[in-house]
Amino acid sequence: MDVLTVAAVCFRDEAGRVLTVRKRGTDAFMLPGGKLEPGEAAIDCAVREIDEELGVALTTEDLTHLVSWRGPAANEANTDIESTVFATELRVEPRAAAEIAEARWLDPADHGDVTIAPMLEQYLFPRLAGTPGA
């Protein structure tokens, strides 16, 4: 099985919704972020990817480690991700850029029939449900 090492950022709004993105040609919404480049630290990857994907300029000081998780990738068969997720208190108005087709705020307790990445479904959303702004 292949393993991708990724970094992502969890943005929440005043209502506790989580910012998710869907990449072009895919169905699953996931946290914004992406693959680490060789020798790149996870936190630096998160800053770079958020700027590329959403046009949001972060600094490493804006981020705190939220969780590290390993599980199935959303869009690659027979592939796991090793994900480092950071949280930020910043409130943002993202604009989809690069490979992002759509950005959407989702309620972790009730995201309706929206297809979400395994990491959100199996791990993060169950833990965030009922904790607005956390």
mmCIF file with all atom_site columns, N, CA, C and O in Angstrom, residues 2 21 65 85 93 131:
data_model
loop_
_atom_site.group_PDB
_atom_site.id
_atom_site.type_symbol
_atom_site.label_atom_id
_atom_site.label_alt_id
_atom_site.label_comp_id
_atom_site.label_asym_id
_atom_site.label_entity_id
_atom_site.label_seq_id
_atom_site.pdbx_PDB_ins_code
_atom_site.Cartn_x
_atom_site.Cartn_y
_atom_site.Cartn_z
_atom_site.occupancy
_atom_site.B_iso_or_equiv
_atom_site.pdbx_formal_charge
_atom_site.auth_seq_id
_atom_site.auth_comp_id
_atom_site.auth_asym_id
_atom_site.auth_atom_id
_atom_site.pdbx_PDB_model_num
ATOM 1  N N  . ASP A 1 2   ? 0.507   2.214  -0.816 1.00 0.00 ? 2   ASP A N  1
ATOM 2  C CA . ASP A 1 2   ? 1.228   3.483  -0.854 1.00 0.00 ? 2   ASP A CA 1
ATOM 3  C C  . ASP A 1 2   ? 0.803   4.347  0.331  1.00 0.00 ? 2   ASP A C  1
ATOM 4  O O  . ASP A 1 2   ? -0.320  4.227  0.840  1.00 0.00 ? 2   ASP A O  1
ATOM 5  N N  . VAL A 1 21  ? -12.720 21.517 1.241  1.00 0.00 ? 21  VAL A N  1
ATOM 6  C CA . VAL A 1 21  ? -12.509 21.784 -0.179 1.00 0.00 ? 21  VAL A CA 1
ATOM 7  C C  . VAL A 1 21  ? -12.682 20.492 -0.960 1.00 0.00 ? 21  VAL A C  1
ATOM 8  O O  . VAL A 1 21  ? -12.512 19.387 -0.437 1.00 0.00 ? 21  VAL A O  1
ATOM 9  N N  . HIS A 1 65  ? -0.844  22.517 16.424 1.00 0.00 ? 65  HIS A N  1
ATOM 10 C CA . HIS A 1 65  ? -1.073  21.113 16.074 1.00 0.00 ? 65  HIS A CA 1
ATOM 11 C C  . HIS A 1 65  ? -2.403  20.670 16.667 1.00 0.00 ? 65  HIS A C  1
ATOM 12 O O  . HIS A 1 65  ? -2.656  20.851 17.854 1.00 0.00 ? 65  HIS A O  1
ATOM 13 N N  . VAL A 1 85  ? -2.662  17.587 11.046 1.00 0.00 ? 85  VAL A N  1
ATOM 14 C CA . VAL A 1 85  ? -3.691  18.617 10.938 1.00 0.00 ? 85  VAL A CA 1
ATOM 15 C C  . VAL A 1 85  ? -3.405  19.714 11.951 1.00 0.00 ? 85  VAL A C  1
ATOM 16 O O  . VAL A 1 85  ? -3.191  19.443 13.143 1.00 0.00 ? 85  VAL A O  1
ATOM 17 N N  . GLU A 1 93  ? -12.083 34.164 4.559  1.00 0.00 ? 93  GLU A N  1
ATOM 18 C CA . GLU A 1 93  ? -12.997 34.107 3.425  1.00 0.00 ? 93  GLU A CA 1
ATOM 19 C C  . GLU A 1 93  ? -12.198 33.543 2.264  1.00 0.00 ? 93  GLU A C  1
ATOM 20 O O  . GLU A 1 93  ? -11.549 34.286 1.533  1.00 0.00 ? 93  GLU A O  1
ATOM 21 N N  . THR A 1 131 ? -18.832 21.133 19.237 1.00 0.00 ? 131 THR A N  1
ATOM 22 C CA . THR A 1 131 ? -17.861 22.025 19.851 1.00 0.00 ? 131 THR A CA 1
ATOM 23 C C  . THR A 1 131 ? -17.636 23.247 18.968 1.00 0.00 ? 131 THR A C  1
ATOM 24 O O  . THR A 1 131 ? -16.610 23.387 18.328 1.00 0.00 ? 131 THR A O  1
#
